[in-house]
PDB file of C-alpha atoms in Angstrom:
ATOM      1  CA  UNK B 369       0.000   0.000   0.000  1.00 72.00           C
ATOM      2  CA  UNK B 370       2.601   2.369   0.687  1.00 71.00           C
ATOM      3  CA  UNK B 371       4.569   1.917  -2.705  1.00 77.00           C
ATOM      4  CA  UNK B 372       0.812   2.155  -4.425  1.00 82.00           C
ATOM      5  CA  UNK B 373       0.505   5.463  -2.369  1.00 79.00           C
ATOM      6  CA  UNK B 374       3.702   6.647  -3.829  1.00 84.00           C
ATOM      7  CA  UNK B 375       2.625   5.952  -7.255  1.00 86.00           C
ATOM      8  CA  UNK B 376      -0.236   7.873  -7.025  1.00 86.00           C
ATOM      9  CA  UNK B 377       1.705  10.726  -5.461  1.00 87.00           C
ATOM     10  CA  UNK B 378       3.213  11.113  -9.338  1.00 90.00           C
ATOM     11  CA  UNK B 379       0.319  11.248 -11.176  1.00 94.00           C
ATOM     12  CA  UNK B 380      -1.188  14.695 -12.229  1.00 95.00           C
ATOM     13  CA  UNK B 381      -3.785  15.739 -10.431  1.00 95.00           C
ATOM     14  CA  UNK B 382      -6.729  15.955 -13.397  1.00 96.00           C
ATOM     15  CA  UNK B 383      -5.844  11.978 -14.036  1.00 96.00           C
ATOM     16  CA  UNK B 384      -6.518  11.831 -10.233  1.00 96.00           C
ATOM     17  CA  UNK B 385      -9.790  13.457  -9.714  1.00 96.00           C
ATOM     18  CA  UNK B 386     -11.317  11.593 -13.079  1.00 96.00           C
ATOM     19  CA  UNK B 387     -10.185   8.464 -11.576  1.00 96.00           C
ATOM     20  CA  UNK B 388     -11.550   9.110  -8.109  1.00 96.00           C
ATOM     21  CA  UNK B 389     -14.868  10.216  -9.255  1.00 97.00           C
ATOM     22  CA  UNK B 390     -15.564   6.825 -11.298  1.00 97.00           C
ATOM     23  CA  UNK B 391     -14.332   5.237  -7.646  1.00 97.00           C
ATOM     24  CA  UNK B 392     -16.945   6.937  -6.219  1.00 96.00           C
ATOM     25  CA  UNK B 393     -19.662   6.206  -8.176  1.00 97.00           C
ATOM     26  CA  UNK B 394     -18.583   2.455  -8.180  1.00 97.00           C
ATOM     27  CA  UNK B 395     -18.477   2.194  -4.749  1.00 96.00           C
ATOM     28  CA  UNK B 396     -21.898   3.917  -4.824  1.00 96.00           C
ATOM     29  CA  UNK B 397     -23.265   1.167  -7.200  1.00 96.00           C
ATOM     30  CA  UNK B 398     -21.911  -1.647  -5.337  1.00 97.00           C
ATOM     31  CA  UNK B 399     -23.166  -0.561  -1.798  1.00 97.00           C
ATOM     32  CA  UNK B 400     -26.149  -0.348  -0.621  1.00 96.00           C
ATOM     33  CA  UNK B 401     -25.243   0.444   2.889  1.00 96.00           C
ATOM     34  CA  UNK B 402     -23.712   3.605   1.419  1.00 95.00           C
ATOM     35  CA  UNK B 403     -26.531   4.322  -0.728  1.00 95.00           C
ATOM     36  CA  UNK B 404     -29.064   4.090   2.040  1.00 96.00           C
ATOM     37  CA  UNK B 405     -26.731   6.645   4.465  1.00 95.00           C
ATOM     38  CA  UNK B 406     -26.217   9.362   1.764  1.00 95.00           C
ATOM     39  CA  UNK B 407     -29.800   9.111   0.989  1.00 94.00           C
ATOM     40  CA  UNK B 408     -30.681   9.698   4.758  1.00 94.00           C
ATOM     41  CA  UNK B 409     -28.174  12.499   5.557  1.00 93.00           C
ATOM     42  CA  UNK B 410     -29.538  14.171   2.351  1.00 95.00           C
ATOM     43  CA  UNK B 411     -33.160  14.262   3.532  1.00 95.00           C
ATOM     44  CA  UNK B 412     -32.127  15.134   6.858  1.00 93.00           C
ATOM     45  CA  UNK B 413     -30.279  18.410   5.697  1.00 92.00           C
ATOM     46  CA  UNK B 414     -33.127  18.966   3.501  1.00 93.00           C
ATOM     47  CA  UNK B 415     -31.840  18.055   0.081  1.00 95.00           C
ATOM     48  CA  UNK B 416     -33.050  15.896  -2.818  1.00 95.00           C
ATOM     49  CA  UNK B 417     -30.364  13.234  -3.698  1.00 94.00           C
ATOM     50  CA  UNK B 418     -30.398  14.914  -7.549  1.00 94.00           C
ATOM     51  CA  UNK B 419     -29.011  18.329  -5.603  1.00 96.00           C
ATOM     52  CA  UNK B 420     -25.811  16.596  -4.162  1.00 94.00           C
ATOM     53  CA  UNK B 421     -25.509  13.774  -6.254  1.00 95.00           C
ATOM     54  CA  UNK B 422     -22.222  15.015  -7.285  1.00 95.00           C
ATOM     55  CA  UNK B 423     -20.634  14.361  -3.597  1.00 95.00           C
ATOM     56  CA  UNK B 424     -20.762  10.781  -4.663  1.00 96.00           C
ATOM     57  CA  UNK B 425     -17.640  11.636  -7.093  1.00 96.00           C
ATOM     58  CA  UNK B 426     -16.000  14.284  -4.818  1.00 96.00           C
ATOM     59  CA  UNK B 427     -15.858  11.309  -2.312  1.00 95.00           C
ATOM     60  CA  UNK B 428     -13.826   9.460  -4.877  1.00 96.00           C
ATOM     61  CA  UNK B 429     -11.852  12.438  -5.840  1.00 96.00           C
ATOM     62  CA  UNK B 430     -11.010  12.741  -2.207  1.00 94.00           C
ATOM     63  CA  UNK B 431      -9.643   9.568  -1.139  1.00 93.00           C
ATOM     64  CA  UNK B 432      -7.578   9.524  -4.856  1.00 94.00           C
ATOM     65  CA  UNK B 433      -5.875  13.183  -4.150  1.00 94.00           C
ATOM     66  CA  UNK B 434      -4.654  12.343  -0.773  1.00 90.00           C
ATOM     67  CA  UNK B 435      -1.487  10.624  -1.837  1.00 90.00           C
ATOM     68  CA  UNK B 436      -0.776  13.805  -3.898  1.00 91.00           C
ATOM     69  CA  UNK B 437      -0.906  16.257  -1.752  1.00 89.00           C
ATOM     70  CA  UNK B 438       0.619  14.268   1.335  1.00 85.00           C
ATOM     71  CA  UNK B 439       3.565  12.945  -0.680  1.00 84.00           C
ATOM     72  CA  UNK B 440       3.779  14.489  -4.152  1.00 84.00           C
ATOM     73  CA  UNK B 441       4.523  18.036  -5.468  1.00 88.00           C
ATOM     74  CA  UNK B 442       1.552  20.155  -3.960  1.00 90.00           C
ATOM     75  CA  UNK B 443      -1.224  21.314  -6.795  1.00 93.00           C
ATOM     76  CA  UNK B 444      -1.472  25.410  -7.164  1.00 94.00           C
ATOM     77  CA  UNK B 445      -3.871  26.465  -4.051  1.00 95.00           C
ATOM     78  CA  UNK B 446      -5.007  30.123  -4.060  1.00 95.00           C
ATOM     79  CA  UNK B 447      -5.962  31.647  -0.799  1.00 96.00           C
ATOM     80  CA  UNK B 448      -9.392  33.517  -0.666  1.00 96.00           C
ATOM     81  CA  UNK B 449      -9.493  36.140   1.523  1.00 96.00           C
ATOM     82  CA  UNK B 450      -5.842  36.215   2.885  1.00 95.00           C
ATOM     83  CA  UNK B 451      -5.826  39.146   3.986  1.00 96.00           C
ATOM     84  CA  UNK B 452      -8.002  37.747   7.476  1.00 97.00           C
ATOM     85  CA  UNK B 453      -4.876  35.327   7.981  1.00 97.00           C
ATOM     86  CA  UNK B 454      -2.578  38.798   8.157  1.00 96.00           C
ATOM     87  CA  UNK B 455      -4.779  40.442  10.459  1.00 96.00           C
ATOM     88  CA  UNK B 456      -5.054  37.737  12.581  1.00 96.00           C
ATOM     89  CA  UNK B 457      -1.384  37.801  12.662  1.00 96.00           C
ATOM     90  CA  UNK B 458      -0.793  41.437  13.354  1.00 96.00           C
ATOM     91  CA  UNK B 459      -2.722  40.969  17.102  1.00 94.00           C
ATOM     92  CA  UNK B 460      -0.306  38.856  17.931  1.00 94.00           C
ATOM     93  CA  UNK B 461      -2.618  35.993  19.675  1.00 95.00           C
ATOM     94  CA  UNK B 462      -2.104  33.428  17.503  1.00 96.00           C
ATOM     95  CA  UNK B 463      -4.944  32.211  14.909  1.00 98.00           C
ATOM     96  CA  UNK B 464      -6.990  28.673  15.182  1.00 97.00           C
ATOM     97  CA  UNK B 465      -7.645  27.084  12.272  1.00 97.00           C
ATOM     98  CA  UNK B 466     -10.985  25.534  12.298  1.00 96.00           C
ATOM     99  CA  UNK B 467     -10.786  22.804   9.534  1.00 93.00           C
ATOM    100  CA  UNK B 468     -13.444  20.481   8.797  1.00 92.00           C
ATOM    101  CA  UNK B 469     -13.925  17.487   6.542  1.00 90.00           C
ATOM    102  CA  UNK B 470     -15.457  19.874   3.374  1.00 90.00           C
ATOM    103  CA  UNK B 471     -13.953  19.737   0.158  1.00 90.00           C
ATOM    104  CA  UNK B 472      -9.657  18.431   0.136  1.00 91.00           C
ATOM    105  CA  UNK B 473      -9.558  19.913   3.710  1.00 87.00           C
ATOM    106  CA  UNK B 474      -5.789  18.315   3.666  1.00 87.00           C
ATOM    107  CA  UNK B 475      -4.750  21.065   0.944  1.00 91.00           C
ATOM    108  CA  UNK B 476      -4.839  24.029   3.245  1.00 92.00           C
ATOM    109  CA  UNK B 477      -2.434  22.825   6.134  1.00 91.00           C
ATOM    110  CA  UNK B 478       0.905  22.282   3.414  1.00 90.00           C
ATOM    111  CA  UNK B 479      -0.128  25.176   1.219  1.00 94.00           C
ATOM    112  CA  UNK B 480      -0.239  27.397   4.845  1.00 95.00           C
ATOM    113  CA  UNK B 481       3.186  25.627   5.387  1.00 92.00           C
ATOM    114  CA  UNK B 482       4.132  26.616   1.898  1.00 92.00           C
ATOM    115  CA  UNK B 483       2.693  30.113   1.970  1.00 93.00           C
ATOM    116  CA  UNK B 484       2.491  31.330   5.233  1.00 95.00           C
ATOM    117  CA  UNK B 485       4.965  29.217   7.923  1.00 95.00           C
ATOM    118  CA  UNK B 486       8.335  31.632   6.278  1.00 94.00           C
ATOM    119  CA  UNK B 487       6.518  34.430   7.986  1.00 95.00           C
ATOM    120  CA  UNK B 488       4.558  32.905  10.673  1.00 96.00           C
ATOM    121  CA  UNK B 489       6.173  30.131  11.931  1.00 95.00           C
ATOM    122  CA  UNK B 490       5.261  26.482  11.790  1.00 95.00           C
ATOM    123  CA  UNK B 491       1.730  25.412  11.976  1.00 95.00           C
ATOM    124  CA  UNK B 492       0.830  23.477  14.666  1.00 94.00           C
ATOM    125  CA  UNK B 493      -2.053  20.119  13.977  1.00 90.00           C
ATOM    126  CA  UNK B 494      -3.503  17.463  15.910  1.00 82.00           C
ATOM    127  CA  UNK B 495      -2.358  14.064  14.924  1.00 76.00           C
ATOM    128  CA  UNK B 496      -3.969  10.428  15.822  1.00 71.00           C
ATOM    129  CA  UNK B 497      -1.473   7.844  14.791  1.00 65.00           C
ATOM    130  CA  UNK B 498      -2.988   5.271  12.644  1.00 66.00           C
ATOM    131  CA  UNK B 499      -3.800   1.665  13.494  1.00 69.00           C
ATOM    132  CA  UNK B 500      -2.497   1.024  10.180  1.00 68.00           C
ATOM    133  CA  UNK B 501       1.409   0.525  10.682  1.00 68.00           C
ATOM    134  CA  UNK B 502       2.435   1.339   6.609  1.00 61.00           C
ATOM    135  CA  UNK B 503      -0.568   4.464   7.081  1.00 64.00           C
ATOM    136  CA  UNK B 504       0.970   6.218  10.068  1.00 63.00           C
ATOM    137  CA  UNK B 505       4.186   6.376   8.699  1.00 67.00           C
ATOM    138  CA  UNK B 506       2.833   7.751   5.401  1.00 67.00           C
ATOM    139  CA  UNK B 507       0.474  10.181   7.415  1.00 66.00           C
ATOM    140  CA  UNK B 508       3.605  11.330  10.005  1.00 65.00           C
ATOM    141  CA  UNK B 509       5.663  12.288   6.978  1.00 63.00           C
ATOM    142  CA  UNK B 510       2.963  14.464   5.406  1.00 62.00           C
ATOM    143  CA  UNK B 511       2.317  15.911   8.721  1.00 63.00           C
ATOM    144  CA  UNK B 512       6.179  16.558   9.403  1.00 66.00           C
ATOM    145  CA  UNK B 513       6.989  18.414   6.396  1.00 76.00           C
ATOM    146  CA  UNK B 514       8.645  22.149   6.555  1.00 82.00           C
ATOM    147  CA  UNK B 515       6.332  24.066   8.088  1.00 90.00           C
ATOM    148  CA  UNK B 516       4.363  22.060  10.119  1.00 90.00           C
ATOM    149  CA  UNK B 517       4.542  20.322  13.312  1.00 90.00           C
ATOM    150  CA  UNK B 518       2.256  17.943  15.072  1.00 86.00           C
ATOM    151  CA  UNK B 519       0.590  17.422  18.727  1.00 86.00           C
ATOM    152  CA  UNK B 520      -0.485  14.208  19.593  1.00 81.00           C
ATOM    153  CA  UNK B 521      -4.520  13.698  20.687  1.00 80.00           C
ATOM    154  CA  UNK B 522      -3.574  13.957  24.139  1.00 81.00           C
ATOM    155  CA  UNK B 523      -3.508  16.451  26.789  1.00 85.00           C
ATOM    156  CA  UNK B 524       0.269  17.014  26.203  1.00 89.00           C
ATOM    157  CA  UNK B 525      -0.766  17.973  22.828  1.00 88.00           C
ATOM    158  CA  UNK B 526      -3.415  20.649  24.174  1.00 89.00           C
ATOM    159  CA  UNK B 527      -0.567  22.071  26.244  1.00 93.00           C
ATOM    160  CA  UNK B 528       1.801  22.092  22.971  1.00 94.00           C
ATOM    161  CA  UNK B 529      -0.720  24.255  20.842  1.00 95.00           C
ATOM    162  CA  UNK B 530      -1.569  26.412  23.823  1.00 95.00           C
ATOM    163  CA  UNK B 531       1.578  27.060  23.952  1.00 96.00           C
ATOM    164  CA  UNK B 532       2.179  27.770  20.224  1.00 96.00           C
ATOM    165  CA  UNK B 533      -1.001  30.049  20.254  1.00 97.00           C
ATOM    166  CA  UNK B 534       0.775  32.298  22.992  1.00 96.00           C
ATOM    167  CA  UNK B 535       4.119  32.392  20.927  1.00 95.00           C
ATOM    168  CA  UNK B 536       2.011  34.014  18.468  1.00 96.00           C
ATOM    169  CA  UNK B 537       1.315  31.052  16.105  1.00 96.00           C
ATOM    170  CA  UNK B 538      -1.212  29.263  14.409  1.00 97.00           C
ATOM    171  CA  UNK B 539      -2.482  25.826  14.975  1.00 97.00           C
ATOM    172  CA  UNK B 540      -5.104  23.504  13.058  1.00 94.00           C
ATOM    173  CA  UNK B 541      -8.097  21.429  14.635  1.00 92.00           C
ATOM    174  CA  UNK B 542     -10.423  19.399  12.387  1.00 89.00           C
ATOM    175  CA  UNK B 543     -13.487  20.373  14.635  1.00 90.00           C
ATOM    176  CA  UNK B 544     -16.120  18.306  13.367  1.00 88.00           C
ATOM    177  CA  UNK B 545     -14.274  14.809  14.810  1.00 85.00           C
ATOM    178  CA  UNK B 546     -15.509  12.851  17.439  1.00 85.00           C
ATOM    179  CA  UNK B 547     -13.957  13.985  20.670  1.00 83.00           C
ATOM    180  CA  UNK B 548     -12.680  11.260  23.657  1.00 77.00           C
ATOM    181  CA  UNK B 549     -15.307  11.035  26.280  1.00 77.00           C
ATOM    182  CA  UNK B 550     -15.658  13.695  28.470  1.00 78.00           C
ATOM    183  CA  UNK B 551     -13.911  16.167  26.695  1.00 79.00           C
ATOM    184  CA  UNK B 552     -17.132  17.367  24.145  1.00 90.00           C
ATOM    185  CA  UNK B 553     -20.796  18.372  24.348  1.00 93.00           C
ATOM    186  CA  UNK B 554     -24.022  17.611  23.191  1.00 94.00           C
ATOM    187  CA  UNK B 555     -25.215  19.981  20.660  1.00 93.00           C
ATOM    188  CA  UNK B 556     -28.133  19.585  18.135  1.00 93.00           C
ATOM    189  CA  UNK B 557     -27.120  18.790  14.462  1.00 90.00           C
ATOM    190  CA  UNK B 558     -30.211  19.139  11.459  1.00 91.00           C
ATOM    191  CA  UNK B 559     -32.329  17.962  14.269  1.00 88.00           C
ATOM    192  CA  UNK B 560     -30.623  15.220  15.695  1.00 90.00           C
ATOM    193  CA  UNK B 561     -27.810  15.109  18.423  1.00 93.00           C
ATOM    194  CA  UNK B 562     -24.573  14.910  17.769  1.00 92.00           C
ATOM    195  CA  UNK B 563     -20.892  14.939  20.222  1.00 93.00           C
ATOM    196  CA  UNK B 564     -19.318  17.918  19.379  1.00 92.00           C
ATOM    197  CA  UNK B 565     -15.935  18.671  20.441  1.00 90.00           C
ATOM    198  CA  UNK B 566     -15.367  22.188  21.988  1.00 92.00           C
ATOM    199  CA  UNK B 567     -11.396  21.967  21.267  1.00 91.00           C
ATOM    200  CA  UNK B 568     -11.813  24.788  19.775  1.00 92.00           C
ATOM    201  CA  UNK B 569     -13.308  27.456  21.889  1.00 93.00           C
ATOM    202  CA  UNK B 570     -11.632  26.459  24.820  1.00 93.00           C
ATOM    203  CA  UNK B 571      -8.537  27.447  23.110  1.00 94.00           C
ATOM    204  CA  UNK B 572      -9.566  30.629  22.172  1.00 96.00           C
ATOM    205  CA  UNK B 573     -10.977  31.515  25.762  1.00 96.00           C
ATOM    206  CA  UNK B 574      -7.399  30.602  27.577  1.00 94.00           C
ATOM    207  CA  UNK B 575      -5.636  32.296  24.879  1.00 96.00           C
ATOM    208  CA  UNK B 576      -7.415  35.277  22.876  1.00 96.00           C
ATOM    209  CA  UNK B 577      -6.612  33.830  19.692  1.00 97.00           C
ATOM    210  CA  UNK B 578      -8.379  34.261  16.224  1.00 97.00           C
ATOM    211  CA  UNK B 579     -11.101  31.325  15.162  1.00 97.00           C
ATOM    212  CA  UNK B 580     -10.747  31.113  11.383  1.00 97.00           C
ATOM    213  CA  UNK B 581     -12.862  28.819   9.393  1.00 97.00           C
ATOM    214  CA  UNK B 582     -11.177  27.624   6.595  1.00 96.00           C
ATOM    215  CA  UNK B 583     -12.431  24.905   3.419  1.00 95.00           C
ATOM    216  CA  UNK B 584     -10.557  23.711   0.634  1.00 94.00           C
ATOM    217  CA  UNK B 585     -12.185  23.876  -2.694  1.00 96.00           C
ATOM    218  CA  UNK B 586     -11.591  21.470  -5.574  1.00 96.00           C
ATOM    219  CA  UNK B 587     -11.318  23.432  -8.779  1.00 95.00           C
ATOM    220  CA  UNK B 588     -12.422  21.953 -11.939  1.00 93.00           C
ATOM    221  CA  UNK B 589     -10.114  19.821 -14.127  1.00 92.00           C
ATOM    222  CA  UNK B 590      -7.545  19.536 -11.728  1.00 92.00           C
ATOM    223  CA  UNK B 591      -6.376  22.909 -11.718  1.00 95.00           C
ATOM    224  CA  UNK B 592      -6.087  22.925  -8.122  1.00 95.00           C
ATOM    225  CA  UNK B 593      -7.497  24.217  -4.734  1.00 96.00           C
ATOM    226  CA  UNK B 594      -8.857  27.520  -3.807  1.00 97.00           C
ATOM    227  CA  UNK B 595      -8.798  28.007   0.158  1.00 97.00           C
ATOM    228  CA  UNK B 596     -11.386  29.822   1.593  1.00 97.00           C
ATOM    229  CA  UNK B 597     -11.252  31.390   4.860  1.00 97.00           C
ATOM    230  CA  UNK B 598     -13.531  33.377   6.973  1.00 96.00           C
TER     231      UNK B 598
END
């Protein structure tokens, strides 16, 4: 798996996405499980399947661009309003990336390591090891890369980005994952309850920091990201 990830680290990024999408529909032919899930989210946010049919390829395209942006030569990504990551900056209390699973997510931590981490300093994620021995060391390289550092899912690694956020830095927290017991809340989600982790704020109330939402989207024939942040 790990020589098939590098592989696919080399390929361009159109062949990628076109291959990923017919994944994605495949997977949604052969599955009924998946069928029946995407059909019941989509009712429950108040869609018709025909208005977000197209997920079913993005999901493809997804899992297929991974291996290029962990390991390969990272697409063109264009920030959209930049200027809020300057700002941010400028007050000196650090900024908190807010990151969730929408669009290649993965694109705008190594194009802020890229584009941001000469000026800034490193940025600092949260990082759960793999159960997967040939996965976590693919995932700890992409997450060690200039530019970025990691924390481990512990409270050692709550300490390490409070501490980056009072240096002045910016760290990255995907806020829509499932927290460890204890350490989320309640909160109602399209009508149904979901655990919600509250990383986030609590950061932001022990440090003063900036909360910046931020998305990645996939631009048409693989020309590459856009980043949007607000």
């Amino acid at each position: 798996m790990a020589f098939l990830f590098k592989l696919l680290s080399r390929l361009p990024l159109w062949l990628l996405h076109g291959l990923g999408a017919a994944m994605g529909w495949l997977i949604w032919v052969l599955s009924s499980t998946y069928r029946r899930r995407l059909r019941e989210n989509t009712a429950q946010a108040g869609y018709t399947f025909a208005q977000v049919r197209s997920a079913v390829g993005h999901a493809g395209r997804m899992a297929l661009e991974i291996p290029r942006v962990w390991l390969g030569v990272l697409p063109p990504v264009q920030w959209k309003n930049a200027g809020l990551v300057e700002t941010a900056m400028a007050r000196g209390k650090g900024i908190i990336f807010l990151v969730p699973h929408l669009g290649c997510f993965e694109c705008a931590a190594q194009s802020y390591a890229r584009e941001f981490a000469p000026r800034f300093g490193p940025l600092m994620v949260l990082y759960r090891p793999s159960r997967q021995p040939w996965l976590a060391d693919v995932v700890q390289f992409s997450r060690q890369r200039a530019g970025l550092e990691v924390a481990p899912t512990t409270t050692q690694g709550v300490r390490m980005m409070m501490r980056t956020l009072r240096e002045g830095r910016a760290v990255g927290v995907l806020p829509d994952q499932v927290p460890p017991n204890s350490m989320g809340q309640w909160a109602p989600f399209f009508g149904k309850p979901a655990y919600t982790m509250t990383l986030g704020v609590r950061l932001a109330q022990q440090t003063g920091a900036t909360i910046l939402l931020v998305w990645g989207e996939r631009l048409p024939r693989g020309r590459g990201y856009t980043v949007h942040v607000s």
